[in-house]
Coordinates of C-alpha atoms in Angstrom, one line a residue:
M1 CA -13.3 -12.2 28.0
K2 CA -16.0 -14.8 27.3
K3 CA -13.8 -16.8 24.7
I4 CA -10.2 -17.0 24.6
F5 CA -8.5 -16.1 21.5
S6 CA -7.7 -19.5 20.6
L7 CA -11.5 -20.4 20.6
C8 CA -12.2 -17.4 18.5
L9 CA -9.5 -18.4 15.9
A10 CA -11.2 -21.8 15.5
F11 CA -14.5 -20.1 14.9
F12 CA -13.1 -17.4 12.6
M13 CA -11.9 -20.2 10.4
L14 CA -15.6 -20.8 9.5
L15 CA -15.6 -17.5 7.6
S16 CA -13.5 -18.7 4.8
L17 CA -10.5 -16.2 5.4
A18 CA -8.2 -16.3 2.4
A19 CA -4.7 -14.8 1.5
C20 CA -4.5 -11.0 1.4
G21 CA -3.7 -9.3 -2.1
D22 CA -4.1 -6.0 -4.0
G23 CA -7.5 -5.6 -5.7
E24 CA -8.9 -3.2 -8.1
A25 CA -12.4 -2.0 -7.3
V26 CA -14.9 1.1 -6.9
T27 CA -17.4 -0.5 -5.1
G28 CA -15.9 -3.3 -3.4
E29 CA -17.3 -6.1 -5.4
S30 CA -13.9 -7.6 -6.6
G31 CA -10.4 -8.6 -5.5
P32 CA -9.2 -11.3 -3.0
S33 CA -10.4 -11.5 0.8
A34 CA -8.0 -10.5 3.4
A35 CA -7.1 -12.3 6.7
A36 CA -8.6 -10.9 9.8
E37 CA -7.3 -11.1 13.4
P38 CA -9.9 -12.5 15.8
L39 CA -10.4 -10.8 19.1
F40 CA -13.6 -12.3 20.8
R41 CA -17.2 -13.1 20.4
M42 CA -20.1 -12.4 22.5
A43 CA -24.0 -12.9 22.5
L44 CA -26.0 -9.7 22.1
P45 CA -29.7 -9.4 21.9
Q46 CA -31.5 -10.0 18.7
G47 CA -30.0 -7.2 16.2
G48 CA -27.6 -6.0 18.7
G49 CA -24.6 -5.8 16.4
D50 CA -26.5 -3.4 14.1
A51 CA -26.5 -1.0 16.8
L52 CA -23.0 -1.4 17.7
E53 CA -20.9 1.9 18.5
A54 CA -17.1 2.0 18.3
V55 CA -14.6 4.6 18.6
Y56 CA -10.8 4.5 18.6
L57 CA -9.0 6.4 21.8
P58 CA -5.6 7.3 20.8
L59 CA -4.3 7.9 24.4
S60 CA -5.3 4.4 25.6
D61 CA -4.6 2.9 22.2
G62 CA -7.6 0.9 21.9
F63 CA -11.1 0.7 20.9
L64 CA -14.3 1.5 23.1
Y65 CA -17.4 -0.2 21.8
V66 CA -21.2 0.3 23.0
H67 CA -24.0 -2.1 22.4
P68 CA -27.4 -3.2 23.5
S69 CA -27.4 -5.7 26.3
D70 CA -30.3 -7.6 28.0
K71 CA -30.4 -4.8 30.8
G72 CA -30.2 -1.9 28.3
F73 CA -26.5 -1.1 27.1
S74 CA -23.0 -2.0 27.9
A75 CA -19.6 -0.6 27.2
G76 CA -16.4 -2.5 26.6
F77 CA -12.8 -1.7 25.7
V78 CA -10.4 -3.7 24.1
S79 CA -6.6 -2.8 23.2
P80 CA -4.9 -5.4 20.9
S81 CA -1.4 -3.8 21.1
R82 CA -1.5 -3.8 24.8
S83 CA -3.4 -7.0 25.5
V84 CA -6.0 -5.0 27.5
S85 CA -9.7 -6.2 27.3
A86 CA -12.4 -5.2 29.5
E87 CA -15.8 -6.6 28.3
R88 CA -18.2 -5.1 30.9
I89 CA -16.8 -1.6 32.0
L90 CA -20.5 -0.5 32.1
T91 CA -24.0 -1.9 31.9
A92 CA -26.5 0.6 32.2
A93 CA -30.5 0.7 31.5
G94 CA -31.9 2.5 28.7
A95 CA -31.4 2.6 24.9
P96 CA -29.6 5.7 23.9
A97 CA -30.1 7.1 20.7
S98 CA -26.4 8.2 20.6
V99 CA -23.3 8.0 22.5
R100 CA -20.5 10.4 22.8
V101 CA -17.2 9.6 24.1
M102 CA -14.4 12.0 25.3
E103 CA -11.0 10.5 26.5
T104 CA -9.6 12.5 29.1
E105 CA -6.3 10.6 30.0
R106 CA -4.9 7.1 29.4
D107 CA -7.4 4.5 30.4
R108 CA -9.8 7.1 31.3
A109 CA -12.7 8.4 29.4
L110 CA -16.2 10.2 29.8
L111 CA -19.2 8.7 28.1
F112 CA -22.2 10.7 27.6
T113 CA -25.8 9.5 26.4
E114 CA -28.5 12.1 25.9
T115 CA -29.3 12.4 29.6
E116 CA -26.4 10.7 31.5
A117 CA -22.6 10.9 32.0
Y118 CA -20.6 8.0 33.0
L119 CA -16.7 8.1 34.0
L120 CA -14.9 5.0 32.5
F121 CA -11.9 3.2 33.9
L122 CA -10.9 1.4 30.8
K123 CA -8.1 -0.9 32.0
E124 CA -9.8 -1.7 35.3
G125 CA -13.1 -2.5 33.6
S126 CA -15.4 -0.2 35.7
A127 CA -17.5 2.7 35.7
T128 CA -19.0 5.8 37.7
R129 CA -22.2 7.6 36.9
L130 CA -21.7 11.2 37.0
E131 CA -24.0 14.2 38.0
R132 CA -24.1 16.7 35.1
P133 CA -25.8 20.0 34.0
E134 CA -28.8 19.6 31.9
A135 CA -28.1 19.4 28.1
D136 CA -29.0 17.4 25.2
L137 CA -25.6 15.8 23.6
T138 CA -27.6 13.7 20.9
D139 CA -25.3 15.8 18.3
G140 CA -22.8 16.8 20.7
V141 CA -19.0 17.1 19.8
I142 CA -15.9 17.4 21.6
H143 CA -14.4 20.7 22.2
P144 CA -10.3 20.8 22.3
A145 CA -10.4 22.1 25.9
L146 CA -11.5 18.8 27.2
S147 CA -15.2 20.0 27.0
M148 CA -18.4 18.6 25.1
I149 CA -20.6 20.9 23.1
G150 CA -24.5 20.3 23.4
E151 CA -27.7 22.1 23.1
R152 CA -30.2 23.4 25.9
G153 CA -33.1 24.5 23.9
S154 CA -31.9 26.8 21.4
L155 CA -28.6 27.3 23.3
L156 CA -25.3 25.9 22.3
V157 CA -23.7 25.1 25.7
L158 CA -20.3 23.8 26.7
L159 CA -19.7 21.2 29.4
P160 CA -16.4 21.2 30.7
A161 CA -15.1 17.6 31.6
D162 CA -15.4 18.4 35.4
L163 CA -19.3 18.9 34.7
K164 CA -19.5 21.5 37.4
E165 CA -20.9 24.3 35.3
T166 CA -22.5 24.9 31.6
L167 CA -21.3 27.7 29.5
V168 CA -23.3 29.4 26.8
L169 CA -21.5 29.5 23.7
A170 CA -24.4 30.8 21.3
D171 CA -28.1 31.1 20.7
T172 CA -28.7 29.2 17.3
A173 CA -31.8 31.4 16.8
E174 CA -29.2 33.9 15.7
L175 CA -27.5 31.7 13.4
P176 CA -29.2 31.7 10.0
D177 CA -30.6 28.0 9.0
F178 CA -28.7 26.4 11.9
S179 CA -29.2 22.6 11.8
R180 CA -26.6 20.8 13.9
V181 CA -23.1 21.6 15.4
L182 CA -20.3 19.7 13.5
G183 CA -16.9 20.5 15.0
V184 CA -14.5 22.9 16.8
S185 CA -11.2 24.5 15.4
K186 CA -7.8 23.6 17.4
D187 CA -7.7 26.7 19.2
G188 CA -11.3 26.2 20.2
R189 CA -12.7 29.7 18.6
R190 CA -14.6 28.6 15.6
I191 CA -17.5 26.5 15.9
W192 CA -18.7 24.8 12.6
Y193 CA -22.1 23.8 12.0
A194 CA -24.6 22.3 9.4
T195 CA -27.0 24.6 7.4
E196 CA -30.5 23.5 6.5
K197 CA -33.5 25.0 4.9
E198 CA -36.7 23.3 4.1
G199 CA -35.6 19.9 5.5
A200 CA -32.5 19.6 3.4
F201 CA -28.7 20.3 4.2
T202 CA -27.5 23.6 2.3
G203 CA -24.0 23.6 3.5
M204 CA -21.9 24.7 6.5
A205 CA -20.7 27.5 8.3
Y206 CA -18.9 28.8 11.4
F207 CA -19.1 31.5 14.1
E208 CA -16.5 32.5 16.6
Y209 CA -16.9 32.0 20.3
G210 CA -18.3 35.2 21.6
K211 CA -19.8 36.4 18.3
T212 CA -23.6 36.0 17.2
V213 CA -23.1 35.9 13.5
P214 CA -22.0 33.6 11.2
E215 CA -18.1 34.4 9.9
R216 CA -18.1 32.2 6.7
T217 CA -20.6 29.8 5.0
V218 CA -19.7 27.1 2.4
P219 CA -22.8 26.3 0.2
F220 CA -23.3 22.9 -1.0
V221 CA -25.8 20.0 -1.1
Y222 CA -25.6 16.6 0.9
D223 CA -27.8 14.2 2.6
R224 CA -26.0 13.0 5.6
V225 CA -22.9 14.4 7.5
T226 CA -20.9 12.7 10.3
P227 CA -18.4 14.9 12.3
L228 CA -15.0 13.0 12.5
G229 CA -13.4 15.3 15.3
G230 CA -12.0 18.8 15.1
T231 CA -13.1 20.3 11.7
A232 CA -13.0 17.1 9.6
F233 CA -16.5 16.0 8.4
L234 CA -17.7 13.1 6.3
F235 CA -20.6 14.3 3.9
E236 CA -22.7 11.7 2.1
S237 CA -24.6 12.6 -1.1
L238 CA -27.2 10.3 -2.8
P239 CA -27.9 11.2 -6.4
D240 CA -31.0 10.2 -8.2
D241 CA -29.0 7.5 -10.1
G242 CA -28.9 5.3 -6.9
S243 CA -25.2 6.0 -6.4
A244 CA -23.3 7.4 -3.6
V245 CA -20.5 9.9 -2.9
Y246 CA -18.6 10.3 0.1
L247 CA -17.0 13.5 0.6
Y248 CA -14.1 14.1 3.5
R249 CA -13.5 17.9 4.2
D250 CA -11.4 19.6 6.7
P251 CA -12.1 23.3 5.8
E252 CA -9.6 24.6 8.2
E253 CA -6.8 22.4 6.8
G254 CA -8.1 23.0 3.4
I255 CA -8.5 19.3 2.6
T256 CA -11.1 17.7 0.3
R257 CA -11.3 14.0 -0.6
S258 CA -14.0 12.2 -2.3
F259 CA -15.1 8.6 -3.2
S260 CA -17.8 7.4 -5.6
A261 CA -19.7 4.1 -5.1
E262 CA -22.1 2.7 -7.4
T263 CA -24.9 2.0 -4.4
P264 CA -24.3 3.4 -0.7
F265 CA -22.5 1.3 1.7
D266 CA -24.4 0.0 4.7
D267 CA -21.9 1.6 7.0
V268 CA -18.7 3.6 6.7
A269 CA -15.7 4.9 8.5
V270 CA -12.8 7.0 7.5
S271 CA -9.4 7.4 8.9
A272 CA -8.3 10.3 11.0
D273 CA -6.5 12.0 8.1
G274 CA -9.2 11.3 5.5
T275 CA -7.1 9.1 3.4
L276 CA -8.8 5.6 4.0
L277 CA -12.6 4.8 3.7
C278 CA -14.1 1.7 4.9
G279 CA -17.4 0.7 3.4
T280 CA -19.5 -2.4 4.7
R281 CA -22.2 -4.3 2.5
R282 CA -24.5 -7.0 3.4
V283 CA -24.5 -10.0 0.8
G284 CA -27.0 -12.6 1.7
E285 CA -26.5 -14.0 4.9
G286 CA -22.8 -12.7 4.9
G287 CA -21.0 -9.4 3.4
T288 CA -17.9 -7.6 2.9
V289 CA -15.8 -5.3 4.8
T290 CA -13.8 -3.2 2.6
V291 CA -11.0 -0.6 2.7
Y292 CA -10.3 1.9 0.0
S293 CA -7.9 4.7 -0.8
M294 CA -9.9 8.1 -1.0
E295 CA -6.8 9.5 -2.8
T296 CA -6.7 7.0 -5.8
G297 CA -10.1 5.2 -5.4
E298 CA -8.2 2.0 -5.2
E299 CA -9.2 -1.2 -3.1
L300 CA -6.5 -1.9 -0.6
T301 CA -8.1 -4.8 1.4
R302 CA -11.3 -6.6 1.7
F303 CA -12.7 -9.0 4.4
D304 CA -15.5 -11.5 3.1
S305 CA -17.9 -13.2 5.6
D306 CA -20.0 -16.2 4.6
Y307 CA -20.9 -16.5 8.4
G308 CA -22.7 -13.0 9.5
H309 CA -23.1 -10.0 7.9
P310 CA -21.1 -6.9 9.0
A311 CA -21.9 -5.2 12.2
A312 CA -22.4 -1.3 12.4
S313 CA -19.7 1.0 13.1
P314 CA -16.1 -0.1 12.0
A315 CA -13.4 2.1 13.4
F316 CA -10.1 3.1 12.1
S317 CA -6.9 3.3 14.8
A318 CA -5.2 6.7 14.8
D319 CA -2.5 5.8 12.0
G320 CA -5.2 4.1 9.8
T321 CA -3.4 0.7 9.8
T322 CA -5.7 -1.3 11.8
L323 CA -9.5 -1.6 11.4
F324 CA -11.7 -2.7 14.1
F325 CA -15.1 -4.3 13.0
A326 CA -17.4 -6.9 13.6
V327 CA -19.7 -9.6 12.0
T328 CA -23.0 -10.5 13.5
K329 CA -25.4 -13.4 12.9
D330 CA -28.7 -13.4 15.2
T331 CA -27.3 -13.2 18.7
D332 CA -24.0 -13.8 17.8
T333 CA -21.1 -11.2 17.3
L334 CA -17.6 -11.7 16.6
F335 CA -15.0 -9.0 16.8
A336 CA -11.7 -8.5 15.0
T337 CA -9.2 -6.3 13.4
L338 CA -7.9 -6.1 9.6
K339 CA -4.7 -4.6 8.7
T340 CA -5.0 -2.1 6.0
K341 CA -1.6 -1.3 5.0

């Protein structure tokens, strides 16, 4: 790590941390600020914090984070509970439009960009570039059989973890109004996808592996969708009044939860069970990171930053009790965790 924890702690005191408490809010505008636990800081290219991507890896009990670097992009890993940190697991050329991560075992993960694949050794802090079959993983999702679903032309294809072959799942030309793949059922049989017509999302549907027609269609209107793993998805709707509605849906489990905000958040994250939502806002040179209950709408905790605005891509731990986030100013980015419960 570039800076040890004690140096980070002194710097984080500049962020005006206050005592934690209960709050009442719908849009994260009120309630006391909570104390965050500083991890480390690093220098990124200008605006690099706004391109940060983070994901929690349950087997390794830590957070993988990917960000721009002077040479292209870099990946690091930190596990606060295990006291493991590897800041430069991977440094590679290019600026990927998307990154997909699949954890294969403890301290091992595959990282996919649109065109490349890497095997990451999280604890050792190193990586190996892999050869892989041709497929576009811009909207790729993880298949439960340790495989990644991507696209090759109009075909949906399956890339096993060994990357030795590519299996064809379906031809999207035969799926009415297909937009993008969203997720896969636990048994791997049902593949859910977003439907789109005339440039607007119209709902979601699924087909079963080996069949070429949709088995079920769920029509509803939304503006954005984020796959959360399995068959859990976060839908965002932006009504004409300037507000935002965040809808957590797991159609296979029959779970639906919603949260309304007066204005859209700059970035959002949802816990694995869909009970917590984190929304970030820029406020002047600083901003807020707020965690809400999606079951009650209650504000649970909020971190206020007077130093820099929240970076992109906050991430929850598997149990939802820890939020990994960063604040960024110019080329300076500070990483921390926030207890949610």
